[in-house]
GROMACS .gro file of N, CA and C in nm:
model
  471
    1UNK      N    1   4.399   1.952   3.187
    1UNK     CA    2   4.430   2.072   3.115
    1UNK      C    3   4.443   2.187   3.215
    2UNK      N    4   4.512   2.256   3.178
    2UNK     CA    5   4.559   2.410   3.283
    2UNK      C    6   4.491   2.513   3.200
    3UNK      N    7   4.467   2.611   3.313
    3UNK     CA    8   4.410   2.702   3.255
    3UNK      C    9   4.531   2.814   3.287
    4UNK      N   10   4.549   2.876   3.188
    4UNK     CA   11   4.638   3.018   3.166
    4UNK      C   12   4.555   3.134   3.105
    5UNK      N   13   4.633   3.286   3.204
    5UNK     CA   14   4.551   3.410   3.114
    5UNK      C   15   4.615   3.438   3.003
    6UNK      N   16   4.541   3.488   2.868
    6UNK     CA   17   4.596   3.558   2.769
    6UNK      C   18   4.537   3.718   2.792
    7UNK      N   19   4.660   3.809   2.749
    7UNK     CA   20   4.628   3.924   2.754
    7UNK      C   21   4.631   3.974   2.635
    8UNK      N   22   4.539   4.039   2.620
    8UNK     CA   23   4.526   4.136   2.483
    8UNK      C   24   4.491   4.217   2.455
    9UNK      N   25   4.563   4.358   2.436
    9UNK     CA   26   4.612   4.512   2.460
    9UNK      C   27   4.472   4.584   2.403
   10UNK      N   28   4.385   4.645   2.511
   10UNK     CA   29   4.307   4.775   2.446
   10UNK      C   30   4.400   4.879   2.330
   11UNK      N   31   4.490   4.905   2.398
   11UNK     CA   32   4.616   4.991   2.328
   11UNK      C   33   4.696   4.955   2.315
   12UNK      N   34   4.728   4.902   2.186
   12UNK     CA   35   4.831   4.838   2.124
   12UNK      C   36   4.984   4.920   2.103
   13UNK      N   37   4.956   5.021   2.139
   13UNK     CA   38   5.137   5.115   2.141
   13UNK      C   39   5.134   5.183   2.308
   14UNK      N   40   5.091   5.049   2.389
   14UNK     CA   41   5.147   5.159   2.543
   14UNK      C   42   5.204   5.045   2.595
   15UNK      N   43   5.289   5.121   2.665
   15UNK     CA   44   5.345   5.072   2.797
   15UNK      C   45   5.437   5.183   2.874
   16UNK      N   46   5.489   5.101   2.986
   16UNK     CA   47   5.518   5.201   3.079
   16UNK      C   48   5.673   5.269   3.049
   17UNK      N   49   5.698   5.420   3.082
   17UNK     CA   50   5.781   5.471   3.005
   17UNK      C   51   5.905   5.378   3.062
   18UNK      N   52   6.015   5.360   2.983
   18UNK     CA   53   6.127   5.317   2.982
   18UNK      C   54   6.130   5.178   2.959
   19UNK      N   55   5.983   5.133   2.940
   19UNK     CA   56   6.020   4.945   2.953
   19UNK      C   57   6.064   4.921   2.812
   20UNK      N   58   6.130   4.822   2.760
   20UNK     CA   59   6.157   4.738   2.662
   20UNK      C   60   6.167   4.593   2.679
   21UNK      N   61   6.118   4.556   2.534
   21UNK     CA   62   6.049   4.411   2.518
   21UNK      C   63   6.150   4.431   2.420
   22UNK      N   64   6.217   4.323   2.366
   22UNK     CA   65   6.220   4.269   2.199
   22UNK      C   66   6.304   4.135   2.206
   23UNK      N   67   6.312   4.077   2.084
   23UNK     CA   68   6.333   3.944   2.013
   23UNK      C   69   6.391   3.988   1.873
   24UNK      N   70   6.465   3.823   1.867
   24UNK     CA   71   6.508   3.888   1.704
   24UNK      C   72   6.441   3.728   1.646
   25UNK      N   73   6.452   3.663   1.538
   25UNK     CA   74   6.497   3.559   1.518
   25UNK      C   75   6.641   3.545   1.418
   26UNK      N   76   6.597   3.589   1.293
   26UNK     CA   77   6.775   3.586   1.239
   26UNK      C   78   6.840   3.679   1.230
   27UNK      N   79   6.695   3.830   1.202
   27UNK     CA   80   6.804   3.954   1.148
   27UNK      C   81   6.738   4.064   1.236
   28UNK      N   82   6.726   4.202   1.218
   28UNK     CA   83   6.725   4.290   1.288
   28UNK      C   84   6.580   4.289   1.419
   29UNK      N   85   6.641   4.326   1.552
   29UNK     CA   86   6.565   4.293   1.686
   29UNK      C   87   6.400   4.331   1.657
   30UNK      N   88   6.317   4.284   1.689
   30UNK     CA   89   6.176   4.336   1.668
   30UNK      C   90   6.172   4.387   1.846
   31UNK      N   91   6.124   4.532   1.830
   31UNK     CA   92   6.074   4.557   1.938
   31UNK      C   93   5.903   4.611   1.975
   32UNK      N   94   5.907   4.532   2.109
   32UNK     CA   95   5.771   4.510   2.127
   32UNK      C   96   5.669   4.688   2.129
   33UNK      N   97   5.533   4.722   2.084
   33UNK     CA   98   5.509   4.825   2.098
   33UNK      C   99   5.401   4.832   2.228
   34UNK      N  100   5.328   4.680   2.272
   34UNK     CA  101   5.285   4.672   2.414
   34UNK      C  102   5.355   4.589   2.465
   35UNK      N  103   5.406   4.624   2.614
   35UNK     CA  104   5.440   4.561   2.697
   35UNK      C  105   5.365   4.518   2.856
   36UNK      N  106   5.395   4.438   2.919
   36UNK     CA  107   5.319   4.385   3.015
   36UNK      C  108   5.377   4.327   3.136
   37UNK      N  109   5.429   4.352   3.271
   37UNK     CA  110   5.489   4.310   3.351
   37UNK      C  111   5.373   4.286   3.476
   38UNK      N  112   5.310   4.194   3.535
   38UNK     CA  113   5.234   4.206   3.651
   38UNK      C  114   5.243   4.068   3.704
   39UNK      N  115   5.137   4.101   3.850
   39UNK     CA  116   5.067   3.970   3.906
   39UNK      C  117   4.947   3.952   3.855
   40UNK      N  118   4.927   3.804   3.827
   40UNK     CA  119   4.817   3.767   3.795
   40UNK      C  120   4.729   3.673   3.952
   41UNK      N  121   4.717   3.692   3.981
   41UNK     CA  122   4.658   3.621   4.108
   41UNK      C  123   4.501   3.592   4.126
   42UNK      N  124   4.478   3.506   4.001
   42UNK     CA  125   4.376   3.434   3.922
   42UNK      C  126   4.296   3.320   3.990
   43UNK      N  127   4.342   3.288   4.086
   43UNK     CA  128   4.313   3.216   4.197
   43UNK      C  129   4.372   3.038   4.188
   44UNK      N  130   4.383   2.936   4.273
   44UNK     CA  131   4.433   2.843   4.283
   44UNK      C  132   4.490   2.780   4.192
   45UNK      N  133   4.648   2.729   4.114
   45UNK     CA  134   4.665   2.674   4.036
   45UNK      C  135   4.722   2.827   3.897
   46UNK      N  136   4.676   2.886   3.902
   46UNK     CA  137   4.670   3.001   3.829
   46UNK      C  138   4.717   3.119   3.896
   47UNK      N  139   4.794   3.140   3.994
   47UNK     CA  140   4.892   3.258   4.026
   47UNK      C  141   5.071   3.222   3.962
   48UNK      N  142   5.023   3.356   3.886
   48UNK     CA  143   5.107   3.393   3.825
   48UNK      C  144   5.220   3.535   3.777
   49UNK      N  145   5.336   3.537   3.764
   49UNK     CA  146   5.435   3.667   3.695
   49UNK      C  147   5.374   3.640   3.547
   50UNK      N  148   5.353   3.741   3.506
   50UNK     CA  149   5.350   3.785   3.367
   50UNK      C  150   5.379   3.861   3.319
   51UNK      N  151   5.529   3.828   3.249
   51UNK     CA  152   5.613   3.885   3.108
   51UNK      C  153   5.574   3.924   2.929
   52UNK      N  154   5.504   4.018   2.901
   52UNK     CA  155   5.464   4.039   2.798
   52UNK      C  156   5.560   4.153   2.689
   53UNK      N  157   5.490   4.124   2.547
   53UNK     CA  158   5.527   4.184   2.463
   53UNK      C  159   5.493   4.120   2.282
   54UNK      N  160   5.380   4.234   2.259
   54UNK     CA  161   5.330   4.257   2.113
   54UNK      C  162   5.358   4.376   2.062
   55UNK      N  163   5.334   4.334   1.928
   55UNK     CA  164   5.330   4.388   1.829
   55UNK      C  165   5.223   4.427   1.720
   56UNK      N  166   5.183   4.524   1.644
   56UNK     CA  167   5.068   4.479   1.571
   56UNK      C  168   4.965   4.506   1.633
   57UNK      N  169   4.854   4.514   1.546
   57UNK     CA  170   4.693   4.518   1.587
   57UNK      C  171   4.617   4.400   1.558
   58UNK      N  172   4.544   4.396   1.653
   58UNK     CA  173   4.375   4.275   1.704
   58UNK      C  174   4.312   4.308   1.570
   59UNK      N  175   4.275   4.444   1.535
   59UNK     CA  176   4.186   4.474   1.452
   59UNK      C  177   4.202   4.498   1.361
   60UNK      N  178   4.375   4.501   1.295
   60UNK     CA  179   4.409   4.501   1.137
   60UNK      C  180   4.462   4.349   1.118
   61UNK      N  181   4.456   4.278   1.169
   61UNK     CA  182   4.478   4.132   1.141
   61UNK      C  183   4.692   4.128   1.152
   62UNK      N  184   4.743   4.204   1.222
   62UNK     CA  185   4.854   4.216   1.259
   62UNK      C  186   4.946   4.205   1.341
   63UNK      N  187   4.833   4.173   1.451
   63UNK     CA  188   4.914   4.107   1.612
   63UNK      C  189   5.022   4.009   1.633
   64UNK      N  190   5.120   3.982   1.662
   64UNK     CA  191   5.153   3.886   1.730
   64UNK      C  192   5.235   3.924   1.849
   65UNK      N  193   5.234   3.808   1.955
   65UNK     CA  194   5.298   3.857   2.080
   65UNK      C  195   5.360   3.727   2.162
   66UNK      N  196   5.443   3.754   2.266
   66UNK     CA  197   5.534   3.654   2.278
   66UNK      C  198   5.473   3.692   2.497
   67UNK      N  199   5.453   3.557   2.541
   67UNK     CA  200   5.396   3.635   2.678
   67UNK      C  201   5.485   3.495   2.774
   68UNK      N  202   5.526   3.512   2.879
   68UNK     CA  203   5.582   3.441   2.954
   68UNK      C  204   5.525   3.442   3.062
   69UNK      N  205   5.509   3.262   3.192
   69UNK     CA  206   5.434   3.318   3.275
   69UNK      C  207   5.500   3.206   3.381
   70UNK      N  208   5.558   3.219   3.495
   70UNK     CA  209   5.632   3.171   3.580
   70UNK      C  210   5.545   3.156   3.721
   71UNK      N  211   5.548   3.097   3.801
   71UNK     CA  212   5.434   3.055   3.924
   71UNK      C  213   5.512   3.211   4.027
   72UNK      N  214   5.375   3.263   4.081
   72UNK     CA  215   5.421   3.336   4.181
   72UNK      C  216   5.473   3.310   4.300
   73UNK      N  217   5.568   3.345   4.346
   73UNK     CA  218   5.619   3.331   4.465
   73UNK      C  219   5.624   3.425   4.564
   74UNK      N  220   5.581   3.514   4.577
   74UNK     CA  221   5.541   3.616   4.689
   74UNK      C  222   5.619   3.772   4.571
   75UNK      N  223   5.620   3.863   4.710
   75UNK     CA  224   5.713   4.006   4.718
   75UNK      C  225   5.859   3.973   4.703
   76UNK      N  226   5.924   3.891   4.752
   76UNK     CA  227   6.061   3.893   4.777
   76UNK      C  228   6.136   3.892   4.661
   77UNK      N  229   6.259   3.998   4.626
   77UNK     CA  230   6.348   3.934   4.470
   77UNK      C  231   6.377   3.791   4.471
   78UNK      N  232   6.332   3.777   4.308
   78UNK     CA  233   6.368   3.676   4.257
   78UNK      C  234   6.434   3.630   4.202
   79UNK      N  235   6.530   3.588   4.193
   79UNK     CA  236   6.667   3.575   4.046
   79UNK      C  237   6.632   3.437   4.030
   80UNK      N  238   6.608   3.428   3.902
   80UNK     CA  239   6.596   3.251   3.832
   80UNK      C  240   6.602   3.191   3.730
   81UNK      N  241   6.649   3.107   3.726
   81UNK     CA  242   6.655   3.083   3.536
   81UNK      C  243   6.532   2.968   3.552
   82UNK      N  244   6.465   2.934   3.434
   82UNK     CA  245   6.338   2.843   3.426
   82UNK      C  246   6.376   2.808   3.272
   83UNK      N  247   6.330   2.652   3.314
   83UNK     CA  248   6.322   2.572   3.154
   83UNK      C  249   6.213   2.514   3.157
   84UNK      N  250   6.149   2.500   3.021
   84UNK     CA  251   5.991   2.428   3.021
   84UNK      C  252   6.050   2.267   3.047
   85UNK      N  253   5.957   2.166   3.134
   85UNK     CA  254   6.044   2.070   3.175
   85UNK      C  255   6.076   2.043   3.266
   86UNK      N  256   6.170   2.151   3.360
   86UNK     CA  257   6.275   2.125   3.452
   86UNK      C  258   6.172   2.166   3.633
   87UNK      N  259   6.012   2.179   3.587
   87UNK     CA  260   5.934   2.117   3.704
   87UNK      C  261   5.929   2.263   3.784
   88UNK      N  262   5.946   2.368   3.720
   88UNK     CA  263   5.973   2.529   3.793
   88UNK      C  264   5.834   2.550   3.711
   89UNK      N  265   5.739   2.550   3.611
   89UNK     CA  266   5.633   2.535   3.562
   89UNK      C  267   5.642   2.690   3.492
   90UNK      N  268   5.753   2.674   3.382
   90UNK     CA  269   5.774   2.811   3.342
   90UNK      C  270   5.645   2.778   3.206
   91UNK      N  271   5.585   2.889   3.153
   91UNK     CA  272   5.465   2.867   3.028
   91UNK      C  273   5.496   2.930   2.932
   92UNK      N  274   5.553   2.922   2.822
   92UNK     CA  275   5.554   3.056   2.708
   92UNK      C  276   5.462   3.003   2.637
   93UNK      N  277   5.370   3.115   2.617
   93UNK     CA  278   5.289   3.103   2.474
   93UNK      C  279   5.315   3.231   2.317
   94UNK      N  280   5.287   3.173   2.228
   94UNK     CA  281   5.261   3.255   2.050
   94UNK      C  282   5.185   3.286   2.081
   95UNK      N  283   5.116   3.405   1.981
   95UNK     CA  284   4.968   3.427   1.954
   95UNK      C  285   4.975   3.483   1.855
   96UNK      N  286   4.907   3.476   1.752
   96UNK     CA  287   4.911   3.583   1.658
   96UNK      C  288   4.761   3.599   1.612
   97UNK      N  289   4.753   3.702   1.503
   97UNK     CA  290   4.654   3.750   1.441
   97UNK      C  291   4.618   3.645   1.342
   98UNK      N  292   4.492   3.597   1.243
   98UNK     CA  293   4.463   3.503   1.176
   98UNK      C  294   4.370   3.566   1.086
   99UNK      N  295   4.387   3.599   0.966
   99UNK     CA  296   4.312   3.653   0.875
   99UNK      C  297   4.156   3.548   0.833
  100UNK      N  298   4.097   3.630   0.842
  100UNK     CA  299   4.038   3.779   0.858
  100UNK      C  300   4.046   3.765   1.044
  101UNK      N  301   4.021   3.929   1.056
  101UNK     CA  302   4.049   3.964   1.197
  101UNK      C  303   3.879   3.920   1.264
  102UNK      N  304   3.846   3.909   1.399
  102UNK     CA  305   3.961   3.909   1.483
  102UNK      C  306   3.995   3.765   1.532
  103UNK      N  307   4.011   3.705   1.425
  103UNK     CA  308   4.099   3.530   1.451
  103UNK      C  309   4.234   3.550   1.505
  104UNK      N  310   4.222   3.414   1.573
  104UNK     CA  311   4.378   3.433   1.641
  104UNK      C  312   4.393   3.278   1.619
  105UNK      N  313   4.566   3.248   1.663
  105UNK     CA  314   4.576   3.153   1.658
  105UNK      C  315   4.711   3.135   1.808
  106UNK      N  316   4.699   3.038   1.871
  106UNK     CA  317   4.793   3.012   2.005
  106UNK      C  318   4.918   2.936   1.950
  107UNK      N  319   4.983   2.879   2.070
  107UNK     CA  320   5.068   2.792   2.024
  107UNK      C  321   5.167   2.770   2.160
  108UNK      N  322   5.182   2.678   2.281
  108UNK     CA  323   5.258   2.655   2.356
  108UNK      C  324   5.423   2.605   2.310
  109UNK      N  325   5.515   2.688   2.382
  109UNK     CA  326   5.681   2.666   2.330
  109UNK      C  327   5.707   2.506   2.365
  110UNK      N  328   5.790   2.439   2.290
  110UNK     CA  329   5.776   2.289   2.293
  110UNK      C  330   5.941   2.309   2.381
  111UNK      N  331   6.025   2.394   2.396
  111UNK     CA  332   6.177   2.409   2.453
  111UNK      C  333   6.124   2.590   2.505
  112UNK      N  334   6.166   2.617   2.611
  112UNK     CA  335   6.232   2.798   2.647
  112UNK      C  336   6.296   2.777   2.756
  113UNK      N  337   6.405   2.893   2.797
  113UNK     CA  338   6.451   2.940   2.874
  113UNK      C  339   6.444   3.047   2.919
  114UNK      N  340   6.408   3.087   3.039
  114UNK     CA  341   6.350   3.231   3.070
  114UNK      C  342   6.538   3.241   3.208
  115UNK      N  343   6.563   3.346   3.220
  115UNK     CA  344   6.630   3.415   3.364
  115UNK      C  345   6.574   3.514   3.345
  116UNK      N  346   6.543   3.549   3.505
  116UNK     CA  347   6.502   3.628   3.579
  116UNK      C  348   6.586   3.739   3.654
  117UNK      N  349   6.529   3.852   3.654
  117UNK     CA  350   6.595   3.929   3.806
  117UNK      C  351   6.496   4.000   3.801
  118UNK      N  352   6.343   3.961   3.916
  118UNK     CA  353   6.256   4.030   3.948
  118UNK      C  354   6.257   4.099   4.119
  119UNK      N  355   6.249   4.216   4.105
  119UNK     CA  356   6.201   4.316   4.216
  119UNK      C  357   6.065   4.336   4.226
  120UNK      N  358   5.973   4.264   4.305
  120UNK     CA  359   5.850   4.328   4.324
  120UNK      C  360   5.829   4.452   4.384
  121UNK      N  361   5.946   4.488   4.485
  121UNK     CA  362   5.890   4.622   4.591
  121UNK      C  363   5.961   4.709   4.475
  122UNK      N  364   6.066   4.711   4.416
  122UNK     CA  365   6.099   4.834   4.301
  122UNK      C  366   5.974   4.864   4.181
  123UNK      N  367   5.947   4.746   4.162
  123UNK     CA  368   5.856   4.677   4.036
  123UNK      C  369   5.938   4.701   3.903
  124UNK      N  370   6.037   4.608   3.889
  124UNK     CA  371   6.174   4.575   3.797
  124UNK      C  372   6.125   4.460   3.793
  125UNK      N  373   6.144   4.394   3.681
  125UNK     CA  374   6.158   4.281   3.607
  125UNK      C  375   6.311   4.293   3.522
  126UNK      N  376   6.411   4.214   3.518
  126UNK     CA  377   6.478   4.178   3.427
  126UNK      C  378   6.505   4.065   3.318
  127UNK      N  379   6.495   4.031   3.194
  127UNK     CA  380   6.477   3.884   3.192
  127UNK      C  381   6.525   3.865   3.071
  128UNK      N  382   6.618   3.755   3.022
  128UNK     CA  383   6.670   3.700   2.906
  128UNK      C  384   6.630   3.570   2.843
  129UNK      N  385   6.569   3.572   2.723
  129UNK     CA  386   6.508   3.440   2.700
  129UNK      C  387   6.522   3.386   2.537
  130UNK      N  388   6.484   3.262   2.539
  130UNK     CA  389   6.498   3.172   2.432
  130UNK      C  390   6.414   3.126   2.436
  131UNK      N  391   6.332   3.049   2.306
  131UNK     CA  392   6.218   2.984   2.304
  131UNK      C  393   6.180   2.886   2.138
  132UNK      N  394   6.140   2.777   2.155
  132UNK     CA  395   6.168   2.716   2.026
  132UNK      C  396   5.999   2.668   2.024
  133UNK      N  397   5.958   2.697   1.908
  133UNK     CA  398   5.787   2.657   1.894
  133UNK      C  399   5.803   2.595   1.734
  134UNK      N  400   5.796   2.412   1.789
  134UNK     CA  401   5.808   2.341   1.660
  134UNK      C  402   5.734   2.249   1.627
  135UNK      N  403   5.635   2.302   1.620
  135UNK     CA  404   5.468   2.208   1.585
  135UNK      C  405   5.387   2.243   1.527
  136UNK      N  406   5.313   2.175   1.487
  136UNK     CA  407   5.171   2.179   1.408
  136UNK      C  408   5.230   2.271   1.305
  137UNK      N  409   5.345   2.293   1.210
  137UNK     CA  410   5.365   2.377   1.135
  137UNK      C  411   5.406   2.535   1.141
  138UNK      N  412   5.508   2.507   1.287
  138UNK     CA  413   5.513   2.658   1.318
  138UNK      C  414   5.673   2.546   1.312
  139UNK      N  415   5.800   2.706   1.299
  139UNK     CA  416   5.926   2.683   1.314
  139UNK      C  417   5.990   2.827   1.363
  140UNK      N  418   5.957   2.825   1.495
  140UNK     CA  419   6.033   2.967   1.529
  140UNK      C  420   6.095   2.969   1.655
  141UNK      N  421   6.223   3.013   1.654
  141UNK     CA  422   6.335   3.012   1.790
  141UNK      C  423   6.320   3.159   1.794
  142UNK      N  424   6.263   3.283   1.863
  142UNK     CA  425   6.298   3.407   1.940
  142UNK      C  426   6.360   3.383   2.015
  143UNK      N  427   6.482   3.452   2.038
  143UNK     CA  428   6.590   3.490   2.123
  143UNK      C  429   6.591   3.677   2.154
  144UNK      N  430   6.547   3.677   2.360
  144UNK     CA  431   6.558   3.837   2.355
  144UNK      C  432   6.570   3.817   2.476
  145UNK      N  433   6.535   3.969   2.506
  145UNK     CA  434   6.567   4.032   2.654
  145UNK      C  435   6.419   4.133   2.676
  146UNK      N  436   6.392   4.158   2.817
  146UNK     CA  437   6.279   4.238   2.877
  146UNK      C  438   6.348   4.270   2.985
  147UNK      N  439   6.275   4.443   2.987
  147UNK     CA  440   6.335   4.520   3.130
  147UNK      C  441   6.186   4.608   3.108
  148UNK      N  442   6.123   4.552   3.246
  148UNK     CA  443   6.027   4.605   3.281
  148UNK      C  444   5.928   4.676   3.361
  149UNK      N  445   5.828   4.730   3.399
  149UNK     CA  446   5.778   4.785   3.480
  149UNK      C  447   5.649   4.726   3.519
  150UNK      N  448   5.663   4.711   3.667
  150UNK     CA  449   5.499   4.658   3.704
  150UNK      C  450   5.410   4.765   3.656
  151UNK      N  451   5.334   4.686   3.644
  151UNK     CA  452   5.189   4.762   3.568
  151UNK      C  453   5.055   4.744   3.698
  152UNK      N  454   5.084   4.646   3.759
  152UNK     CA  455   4.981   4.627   3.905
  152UNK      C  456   5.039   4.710   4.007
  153UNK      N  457   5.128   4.765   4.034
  153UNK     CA  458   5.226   4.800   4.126
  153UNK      C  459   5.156   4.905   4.219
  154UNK      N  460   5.055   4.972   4.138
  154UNK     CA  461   5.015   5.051   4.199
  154UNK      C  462   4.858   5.029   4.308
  155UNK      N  463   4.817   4.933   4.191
  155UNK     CA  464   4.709   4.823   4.258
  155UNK      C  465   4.735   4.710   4.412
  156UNK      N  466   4.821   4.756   4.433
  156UNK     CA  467   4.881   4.623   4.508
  156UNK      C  468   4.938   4.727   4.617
  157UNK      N  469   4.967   4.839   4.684
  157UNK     CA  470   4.926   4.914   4.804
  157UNK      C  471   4.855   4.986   4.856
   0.00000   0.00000   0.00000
């Protein structure tokens, strides 16, 4: 079993000015109200980019969030496309809220496609993605885009 971080927003309506998160599935785009772009450098096995974006509150039983997490590879830009599968060890996970609060419930993507165009020294993230979660009674394909801002960026000189 692997261990992965989940993040989950003290402040559920911040992020950094200009970033956007969203997804649609059939009809109008949901956009994210926290967003999340960093290094996770969690130690062996567990360094990681992390692509975030929720919605909703922990504490009104309203959360859900869509988080992506790709193996780190240093400072240098990155341009890449990743498929769960294809051995690049891309991770999307669900999460949502589970009544009564503060239950949650997970859920690993069984198909995604993530591309990339990450700048660490700008701290830009660009990224277009797909994702199909079809198990245990879940049926959901999000299809979106993220343009983001490091959030460690400042931690990290």
């Amino acid at each position: 079993m692997s261990a992965f971080p989940i993040f989950f927003p003290v402040d559920h309506k911040s992020q950094a000015a200009g970033d956007d998160f969203h997804w649609r599935f059939t009809g109008a785009p949901i956009y994210a109200e926290f967003t999340l772009f960093r290094a996770f450098l969690g130690g062996t096995g567990i360094d990681n980019w992390v692509f975030y974006g929720s919605t909703g509150s922990t504490d009104h039983g309203t959360f859900f969030a869509l988080q992506f997490l790709v193996p780190y590879e240093g400072e240098d830009l990155l341009e890449k496309t990743y498929k769960i599968g294809d051995g690049q060890q891309l991770t999307v996970f669900h999460f949502h809220s589970v009544p009564p609060a503060p239950n949650f419930t997970s859920i690993l993507a069984d198909k995604a496609e993530l591309t990339i165009r990450l700048d660490p020294v700008k701290g830009t993230v660009h990224g277009d993605f797909n994702a199909n979660f079809d198990r245990e009674g879940y049926r959901m394909n999000p299809i979106g885009t993220f343009d983001l801002k490091r959030a460690d960026q400042l931690h990290m000189k």
